[in-house]
Amino acid sequence: PPRSTLFPYTTLFRSVKPVEVDSLISTVSERIMHRLRKLAPLAKPLAALLKENTDSIVDQSLNGIKADAKLSGTAFSLADLGSHLKLFIAALSEQLERDSAELGPEALRSAAEHGRSLRQRKGVGVSAVTGEFRYLGEAVYRAIQGKLTSMDIAPTLVSDLIQLNRGLSLLLERSLEGFLKKTAAVPRK
C-alpha cells in the first residue's frame, strides 16, 4: 500500500510513549481524587439528616395522624405520641450510626408500651398502630426527599434506607406485639 495510507496508524503508535501513559494515569487519578474531596462534604449521612429534622418529622407525623379520621380520636395525647416518635427517630438514627441490624432495647420497650397503650383504648384496632407508623415513615421519606440534592451522592444512601426500613419494621412489629399481647413484650437480643 502507498505510504500515505499508513500515516495515521503509524503516527498513533509512535506518538505515545510509556512514560506519558504513566503521567496521564497519575494526572487523571489526582483530578478524580480532587473532585471526590470536594464532593465529600456534600454527602450527609442519613442518621444526621434524621437528627437534624426530628422536630419536622414528628410534626408532619402528628399532622397526618390528626387529619386521618380513623386515627384522630384513638391515638395517645399528641404530646405523649410526639415523645414516642422522637424516641423512635433517635433509635433509628442510632441504629444507622452503629450500622446495626437491631434497635436498642429502650426503643423496643417504648414501641411495646405504645402498642399496649393503644390496645387499652376503646375502639382502637391494629390499623391505629400501623397507621401511626405509616405516617412516621412517610414523614421520614419526605425529609429525605427534601434534602436529596445534598444527599444523592452519598455512597451509602441505599443501604441506609434499607436499614431504616428494617428499623421502622422492628418498631412496628414490637408495637403490634404490645398491642396484641396481654403481657409485656420482652426485648429480643
C-alpha atoms as an extended CHARMM CRD file, in Angstrom:
* protein
*
       189  EXT
         1         1  PRO       CA              0.0000000000        0.0000000000        0.0000000000  PROA      1               0.0000000000
         2         2  PRO       CA              1.0870000000        3.5630000000       -0.5020000000  PROA      2               0.0000000000
         3         3  ARG       CA              2.8460000000        5.1070000000        2.4710000000  PROA      3               0.0000000000
         4         4  SER       CA              0.2220000000        7.8700000000        2.8410000000  PROA      4               0.0000000000
         5         5  THR       CA             -2.4890000000        5.3660000000        3.9110000000  PROA      5               0.0000000000
         6         6  LEU       CA             -0.3580000000        4.1360000000        6.8420000000  PROA      6               0.0000000000
         7         7  PHE       CA              0.3470000000        7.6070000000        8.1660000000  PROA      7               0.0000000000
         8         8  PRO       CA             -2.4460000000        7.9130000000       10.7800000000  PROA      8               0.0000000000
         9         9  TYR       CA             -1.9050000000        4.3670000000       12.0440000000  PROA      9               0.0000000000
        10        10  THR       CA              1.8570000000        4.6290000000       12.4480000000  PROA      10              0.0000000000
        11        11  THR       CA              1.6690000000        8.1240000000       13.8960000000  PROA      11              0.0000000000
        12        12  LEU       CA             -0.7510000000        6.9760000000       16.5610000000  PROA      12              0.0000000000
        13        13  PHE       CA              1.6010000000        4.3310000000       17.8840000000  PROA      13              0.0000000000
        14        14  ARG       CA              4.7370000000        6.3750000000       17.5540000000  PROA      14              0.0000000000
        15        15  SER       CA              3.3270000000        9.4060000000       19.4190000000  PROA      15              0.0000000000
        16        16  VAL       CA              2.5390000000        7.6590000000       22.7320000000  PROA      16              0.0000000000
        17        17  LYS       CA              5.4760000000        6.8730000000       24.9460000000  PROA      17              0.0000000000
        18        18  PRO       CA              5.2900000000        4.6220000000       28.0140000000  PROA      18              0.0000000000
        19        19  VAL       CA              6.3750000000        7.4680000000       30.3160000000  PROA      19              0.0000000000
        20        20  GLU       CA              3.4960000000        9.6300000000       29.0950000000  PROA      20              0.0000000000
        21        21  VAL       CA              0.9540000000        6.8950000000       29.8720000000  PROA      21              0.0000000000
        22        22  ASP       CA              2.0930000000        6.7680000000       33.4950000000  PROA      22              0.0000000000
        23        23  SER       CA              1.9320000000       10.5340000000       33.7110000000  PROA      23              0.0000000000
        24        24  LEU       CA             -1.5490000000       10.5420000000       32.2000000000  PROA      24              0.0000000000
        25        25  ILE       CA             -2.8130000000        7.9410000000       34.6730000000  PROA      25              0.0000000000
        26        26  SER       CA             -1.3340000000        9.9000000000       37.5560000000  PROA      26              0.0000000000
        27        27  THR       CA             -2.9080000000       13.1700000000       36.4000000000  PROA      27              0.0000000000
        28        28  VAL       CA             -6.3490000000       11.6060000000       35.8960000000  PROA      28              0.0000000000
        29        29  SER       CA             -6.1690000000        9.9170000000       39.3090000000  PROA      29              0.0000000000
        30        30  GLU       CA             -5.2410000000       13.1780000000       41.0180000000  PROA      30              0.0000000000
        31        31  ARG       CA             -8.0980000000       15.0390000000       39.3560000000  PROA      31              0.0000000000
        32        32  ILE       CA            -10.6180000000       12.3770000000       40.3220000000  PROA      32              0.0000000000
        33        33  MET       CA             -9.4530000000       12.3860000000       43.9360000000  PROA      33              0.0000000000
        34        34  HSD       CA             -9.5680000000       16.1930000000       43.9860000000  PROA      34              0.0000000000
        35        35  ARG       CA            -13.1970000000       16.1260000000       42.8050000000  PROA      35              0.0000000000
        36        36  LEU       CA            -14.1350000000       13.4530000000       45.3360000000  PROA      36              0.0000000000
        37        37  ARG       CA            -12.6500000000       15.5190000000       48.1680000000  PROA      37              0.0000000000
        38        38  LYS       CA            -14.7440000000       18.4840000000       47.0310000000  PROA      38              0.0000000000
        39        39  LEU       CA            -17.9250000000       16.3720000000       46.9260000000  PROA      39              0.0000000000
        40        40  ALA       CA            -17.4240000000       14.5570000000       50.2340000000  PROA      40              0.0000000000
        41        41  PRO       CA            -18.7660000000       17.3500000000       52.4800000000  PROA      41              0.0000000000
        42        42  LEU       CA            -21.9790000000       17.4320000000       50.4460000000  PROA      42              0.0000000000
        43        43  ALA       CA            -22.8250000000       13.8360000000       51.2580000000  PROA      43              0.0000000000
        44        44  LYS       CA            -24.7760000000       13.8120000000       54.5160000000  PROA      44              0.0000000000
        45        45  PRO       CA            -25.3470000000       10.5570000000       56.3590000000  PROA      45              0.0000000000
        46        46  LEU       CA            -28.9640000000        9.5900000000       56.8130000000  PROA      46              0.0000000000
        47        47  ALA       CA            -28.5590000000        9.3740000000       60.6010000000  PROA      47              0.0000000000
        48        48  ALA       CA            -27.5240000000       13.0430000000       60.7270000000  PROA      48              0.0000000000
        49        49  LEU       CA            -30.4350000000       14.0250000000       58.4980000000  PROA      49              0.0000000000
        50        50  LEU       CA            -32.8820000000       12.2710000000       60.8320000000  PROA      50              0.0000000000
        51        51  LYS       CA            -31.4130000000       14.0020000000       63.8900000000  PROA      51              0.0000000000
        52        52  GLU       CA            -31.4780000000       17.4340000000       62.2570000000  PROA      52              0.0000000000
        53        53  ASN       CA            -35.0780000000       17.0130000000       61.1040000000  PROA      53              0.0000000000
        54        54  THR       CA            -36.5950000000       15.2080000000       64.1050000000  PROA      54              0.0000000000
        55        55  ASP       CA            -38.9800000000       18.0280000000       65.0270000000  PROA      55              0.0000000000
        56        56  SER       CA            -40.1850000000       18.4220000000       61.4560000000  PROA      56              0.0000000000
        57        57  ILE       CA            -40.6700000000       14.6580000000       61.0740000000  PROA      57              0.0000000000
        58        58  VAL       CA            -42.6330000000       14.4860000000       64.3330000000  PROA      58              0.0000000000
        59        59  ASP       CA            -44.7770000000       17.4910000000       63.3600000000  PROA      59              0.0000000000
        60        60  GLN       CA            -45.5640000000       16.0180000000       59.9380000000  PROA      60              0.0000000000
        61        61  SER       CA            -46.3900000000       12.6470000000       61.5020000000  PROA      61              0.0000000000
        62        62  LEU       CA            -48.7050000000       14.2160000000       64.0900000000  PROA      62              0.0000000000
        63        63  ASN       CA            -50.4040000000       16.3670000000       61.4580000000  PROA      63              0.0000000000
        64        64  GLY       CA            -51.0580000000       13.3050000000       59.3160000000  PROA      64              0.0000000000
        65        65  ILE       CA            -52.4340000000       11.3810000000       62.2880000000  PROA      65              0.0000000000
        66        66  LYS       CA            -54.6660000000       14.3120000000       63.3280000000  PROA      66              0.0000000000
        67        67  ALA       CA            -56.0060000000       14.6500000000       59.7780000000  PROA      67              0.0000000000
        68        68  ASP       CA            -56.7610000000       10.9130000000       59.4600000000  PROA      68              0.0000000000
        69        69  ALA       CA            -60.3340000000       10.3610000000       60.6330000000  PROA      69              0.0000000000
        70        70  LYS       CA            -59.5450000000        6.7600000000       61.6210000000  PROA      70              0.0000000000
        71        71  LEU       CA            -56.6700000000        7.8240000000       63.8690000000  PROA      71              0.0000000000
        72        72  SER       CA            -57.5140000000       11.2960000000       65.1580000000  PROA      72              0.0000000000
        73        73  GLY       CA            -59.5150000000       10.1530000000       68.1910000000  PROA      73              0.0000000000
        74        74  THR       CA            -57.6720000000        6.9720000000       69.0080000000  PROA      74              0.0000000000
        75        75  ALA       CA            -54.0650000000        7.9120000000       69.4700000000  PROA      75              0.0000000000
        76        76  PHE       CA            -52.1060000000        8.9660000000       72.5390000000  PROA      76              0.0000000000
        77        77  SER       CA            -52.2920000000       12.5620000000       73.5300000000  PROA      77              0.0000000000
        78        78  LEU       CA            -50.2710000000       14.4270000000       70.9390000000  PROA      78              0.0000000000
        79        79  ALA       CA            -47.5700000000       15.2710000000       73.4960000000  PROA      79              0.0000000000
        80        80  ASP       CA            -47.1690000000       11.5900000000       74.5060000000  PROA      80              0.0000000000
        81        81  LEU       CA            -47.2330000000       10.4190000000       70.9130000000  PROA      81              0.0000000000
        82        82  GLY       CA            -44.6920000000       13.0950000000       69.9560000000  PROA      82              0.0000000000
        83        83  SER       CA            -42.3770000000       11.8590000000       72.7310000000  PROA      83              0.0000000000
        84        84  HSD       CA            -42.6270000000        8.3010000000       71.4550000000  PROA      84              0.0000000000
        85        85  LEU       CA            -41.9740000000        9.3900000000       67.8820000000  PROA      85              0.0000000000
        86        86  LYS       CA            -38.8880000000       11.3750000000       68.9480000000  PROA      86              0.0000000000
        87        87  LEU       CA            -37.5700000000        8.3370000000       70.7780000000  PROA      87              0.0000000000
        88        88  PHE       CA            -38.2190000000        6.1640000000       67.7180000000  PROA      88              0.0000000000
        89        89  ILE       CA            -36.3920000000        8.5970000000       65.4160000000  PROA      89              0.0000000000
        90        90  ALA       CA            -33.4430000000        8.7700000000       67.8280000000  PROA      90              0.0000000000
        91        91  ALA       CA            -33.3300000000        4.9590000000       67.8920000000  PROA      91              0.0000000000
        92        92  LEU       CA            -33.3780000000        4.7950000000       64.1000000000  PROA      92              0.0000000000
        93        93  SER       CA            -30.5460000000        7.3420000000       63.9290000000  PROA      93              0.0000000000
        94        94  GLU       CA            -28.5250000000        5.3780000000       66.4490000000  PROA      94              0.0000000000
        95        95  GLN       CA            -29.1270000000        2.1620000000       64.5300000000  PROA      95              0.0000000000
        96        96  LEU       CA            -27.8100000000        3.7890000000       61.3590000000  PROA      96              0.0000000000
        97        97  GLU       CA            -24.7770000000        5.2350000000       63.1410000000  PROA      97              0.0000000000
        98        98  ARG       CA            -23.9020000000        1.8550000000       64.6490000000  PROA      98              0.0000000000
        99        99  ASP       CA            -24.5790000000        0.1420000000       61.3190000000  PROA      99              0.0000000000
       100       100  SER       CA            -26.6170000000       -2.3950000000       63.2430000000  PROA      100             0.0000000000
       101       101  ALA       CA            -29.4730000000       -4.6150000000       62.1690000000  PROA      101             0.0000000000
       102       102  GLU       CA            -31.1270000000       -4.2380000000       65.5790000000  PROA      102             0.0000000000
       103       103  LEU       CA            -32.5920000000       -1.3800000000       67.5680000000  PROA      103             0.0000000000
       104       104  GLY       CA            -31.7630000000       -0.5430000000       71.1690000000  PROA      104             0.0000000000
       105       105  PRO       CA            -33.8290000000       -2.2110000000       73.9090000000  PROA      105             0.0000000000
       106       106  GLU       CA            -35.2770000000        1.0990000000       75.1530000000  PROA      106             0.0000000000
       107       107  ALA       CA            -36.7940000000        1.8490000000       71.7520000000  PROA      107             0.0000000000
       108       108  LEU       CA            -38.2560000000       -1.6520000000       71.5390000000  PROA      108             0.0000000000
       109       109  ARG       CA            -39.7140000000       -1.3390000000       75.0700000000  PROA      109             0.0000000000
       110       110  SER       CA            -41.1970000000        2.0360000000       74.1430000000  PROA      110             0.0000000000
       111       111  ALA       CA            -42.7470000000        0.5770000000       70.9920000000  PROA      111             0.0000000000
       112       112  ALA       CA            -44.2850000000       -2.2760000000       73.0130000000  PROA      112             0.0000000000
       113       113  GLU       CA            -45.5840000000        0.2020000000       75.5980000000  PROA      113             0.0000000000
       114       114  HSD       CA            -47.0590000000        2.2870000000       72.8060000000  PROA      114             0.0000000000
       115       115  GLY       CA            -48.8870000000       -0.7350000000       71.4280000000  PROA      115             0.0000000000
       116       116  ARG       CA            -50.1930000000       -1.7490000000       74.8800000000  PROA      116             0.0000000000
       117       117  SER       CA            -51.4490000000        1.7900000000       75.4880000000  PROA      117             0.0000000000
       118       118  LEU       CA            -53.3330000000        1.7910000000       72.2020000000  PROA      118             0.0000000000
       119       119  ARG       CA            -54.8770000000       -1.6110000000       72.9880000000  PROA      119             0.0000000000
       120       120  GLN       CA            -56.3070000000       -0.2160000000       76.2290000000  PROA      120             0.0000000000
       121       121  ARG       CA            -58.2580000000        2.4710000000       74.3970000000  PROA      121             0.0000000000
       122       122  LYS       CA            -61.7970000000        1.6280000000       73.3490000000  PROA      122             0.0000000000
       123       123  GLY       CA            -62.4160000000        1.1850000000       69.6600000000  PROA      123             0.0000000000
       124       124  VAL       CA            -58.7530000000        1.1320000000       68.7030000000  PROA      124             0.0000000000
       125       125  GLY       CA            -57.7010000000       -1.5750000000       66.2770000000  PROA      125             0.0000000000
       126       126  VAL       CA            -54.4440000000       -2.7430000000       64.7750000000  PROA      126             0.0000000000
       127       127  SER       CA            -54.9260000000       -0.1980000000       61.9900000000  PROA      127             0.0000000000
       128       128  ALA       CA            -54.2260000000        2.5800000000       64.5170000000  PROA      128             0.0000000000
       129       129  VAL       CA            -50.7740000000        1.1300000000       65.2110000000  PROA      129             0.0000000000
       130       130  THR       CA            -49.9460000000        0.5820000000       61.5620000000  PROA      130             0.0000000000
       131       131  GLY       CA            -51.3770000000        3.9850000000       60.6150000000  PROA      131             0.0000000000
       132       132  GLU       CA            -49.1580000000        5.8270000000       63.0650000000  PROA      132             0.0000000000
       133       133  PHE       CA            -46.0610000000        4.0720000000       61.7560000000  PROA      133             0.0000000000
       134       134  ARG       CA            -47.1750000000        4.7270000000       58.1760000000  PROA      134             0.0000000000
       135       135  TYR       CA            -47.3060000000        8.4600000000       58.8960000000  PROA      135             0.0000000000
       136       136  LEU       CA            -43.9230000000        8.3000000000       60.6180000000  PROA      136             0.0000000000
       137       137  GLY       CA            -42.3840000000        6.5100000000       57.6200000000  PROA      137             0.0000000000
       138       138  GLU       CA            -43.9170000000        8.9670000000       55.1620000000  PROA      138             0.0000000000
       139       139  ALA       CA            -42.6020000000       11.9370000000       57.1570000000  PROA      139             0.0000000000
       140       140  VAL       CA            -39.1130000000       10.4110000000       57.2250000000  PROA      140             0.0000000000
       141       141  TYR       CA            -39.1570000000        9.9020000000       53.4670000000  PROA      141             0.0000000000
       142       142  ARG       CA            -40.3950000000       13.4560000000       52.8950000000  PROA      142             0.0000000000
       143       143  ALA       CA            -37.4690000000       14.7470000000       54.9570000000  PROA      143             0.0000000000
       144       144  ILE       CA            -35.0850000000       12.6430000000       52.8720000000  PROA      144             0.0000000000
       145       145  GLN       CA            -36.6880000000       13.8110000000       49.6460000000  PROA      145             0.0000000000
       146       146  GLY       CA            -36.4070000000       17.4450000000       50.7360000000  PROA      146             0.0000000000
       147       147  LYS       CA            -32.6700000000       17.0330000000       51.3430000000  PROA      147             0.0000000000
       148       148  LEU       CA            -31.9250000000       14.6680000000       48.4710000000  PROA      148             0.0000000000
       149       149  THR       CA            -29.9300000000       17.1990000000       46.4710000000  PROA      149             0.0000000000
       150       150  SER       CA            -27.2990000000       17.2740000000       49.2120000000  PROA      150             0.0000000000
       151       151  MET       CA            -27.5080000000       13.5430000000       49.8440000000  PROA      151             0.0000000000
       152       152  ASP       CA            -27.8570000000       12.0000000000       46.4100000000  PROA      152             0.0000000000
       153       153  ILE       CA            -24.1510000000       11.4090000000       46.0910000000  PROA      153             0.0000000000
       154       154  ALA       CA            -23.8520000000        9.6630000000       49.4480000000  PROA      154             0.0000000000
       155       155  PRO       CA            -22.4910000000        6.2210000000       48.5940000000  PROA      155             0.0000000000
       156       156  THR       CA            -24.3720000000        4.6070000000       51.4880000000  PROA      156             0.0000000000
       157       157  LEU       CA            -27.8220000000        6.0870000000       50.8600000000  PROA      157             0.0000000000
       158       158  VAL       CA            -29.4690000000        2.9050000000       49.5550000000  PROA      158             0.0000000000
       159       159  SER       CA            -28.0080000000        0.6720000000       52.2560000000  PROA      159             0.0000000000
       160       160  ASP       CA            -29.0030000000        3.2730000000       54.8800000000  PROA      160             0.0000000000
       161       161  LEU       CA            -32.5640000000        3.3210000000       53.5240000000  PROA      161             0.0000000000
       162       162  ILE       CA            -32.7340000000       -0.4650000000       53.7120000000  PROA      162             0.0000000000
       163       163  GLN       CA            -31.5410000000       -0.3050000000       57.2980000000  PROA      163             0.0000000000
       164       164  LEU       CA            -34.0300000000        2.4790000000       58.0650000000  PROA      164             0.0000000000
       165       165  ASN       CA            -36.8840000000        0.3410000000       56.7340000000  PROA      165             0.0000000000
       166       166  ARG       CA            -35.7110000000       -2.5440000000       58.8600000000  PROA      166             0.0000000000
       167       167  GLY       CA            -35.7260000000       -0.3000000000       61.9380000000  PROA      167             0.0000000000
       168       168  LEU       CA            -39.2080000000        1.0200000000       61.2050000000  PROA      168             0.0000000000
       169       169  SER       CA            -40.4260000000       -2.5480000000       60.7220000000  PROA      169             0.0000000000
       170       170  LEU       CA            -38.8870000000       -3.6530000000       64.0230000000  PROA      170             0.0000000000
       171       171  LEU       CA            -40.6020000000       -0.7760000000       65.8310000000  PROA      171             0.0000000000
       172       172  LEU       CA            -43.9250000000       -1.5820000000       64.2040000000  PROA      172             0.0000000000
       173       173  GLU       CA            -43.5260000000       -5.2830000000       64.9640000000  PROA      173             0.0000000000
       174       174  ARG       CA            -42.7990000000       -4.6180000000       68.6380000000  PROA      174             0.0000000000
       175       175  SER       CA            -45.6550000000       -2.1520000000       68.8970000000  PROA      175             0.0000000000
       176       176  LEU       CA            -48.0330000000       -4.7050000000       67.3800000000  PROA      176             0.0000000000
       177       177  GLU       CA            -46.7840000000       -7.3430000000       69.7920000000  PROA      177             0.0000000000
       178       178  GLY       CA            -47.5440000000       -4.9800000000       72.6580000000  PROA      178             0.0000000000
       179       179  PHE       CA            -50.9560000000       -4.2770000000       71.1800000000  PROA      179             0.0000000000
       180       180  LEU       CA            -51.8610000000       -7.9400000000       70.7000000000  PROA      180             0.0000000000
       181       181  LYS       CA            -50.4140000000       -9.4790000000       73.8880000000  PROA      181             0.0000000000
       182       182  LYS       CA            -51.7380000000       -9.1970000000       77.4090000000  PROA      182             0.0000000000
       183       183  THR       CA            -48.2200000000       -9.4070000000       78.8780000000  PROA      183             0.0000000000
       184       184  ALA       CA            -45.3510000000       -7.0250000000       78.3800000000  PROA      184             0.0000000000
       185       185  ALA       CA            -43.1840000000       -7.7060000000       75.3880000000  PROA      185             0.0000000000
       186       186  VAL       CA            -39.6250000000       -8.5700000000       76.3190000000  PROA      186             0.0000000000
       187       187  PRO       CA            -36.9340000000       -7.0010000000       74.1240000000  PROA      187             0.0000000000
       188       188  ARG       CA            -35.1710000000       -9.5300000000       71.9180000000  PROA      188             0.0000000000
       189       189  LYS       CA            -31.4260000000       -9.5450000000       71.6740000000  PROA      189             0.0000000000
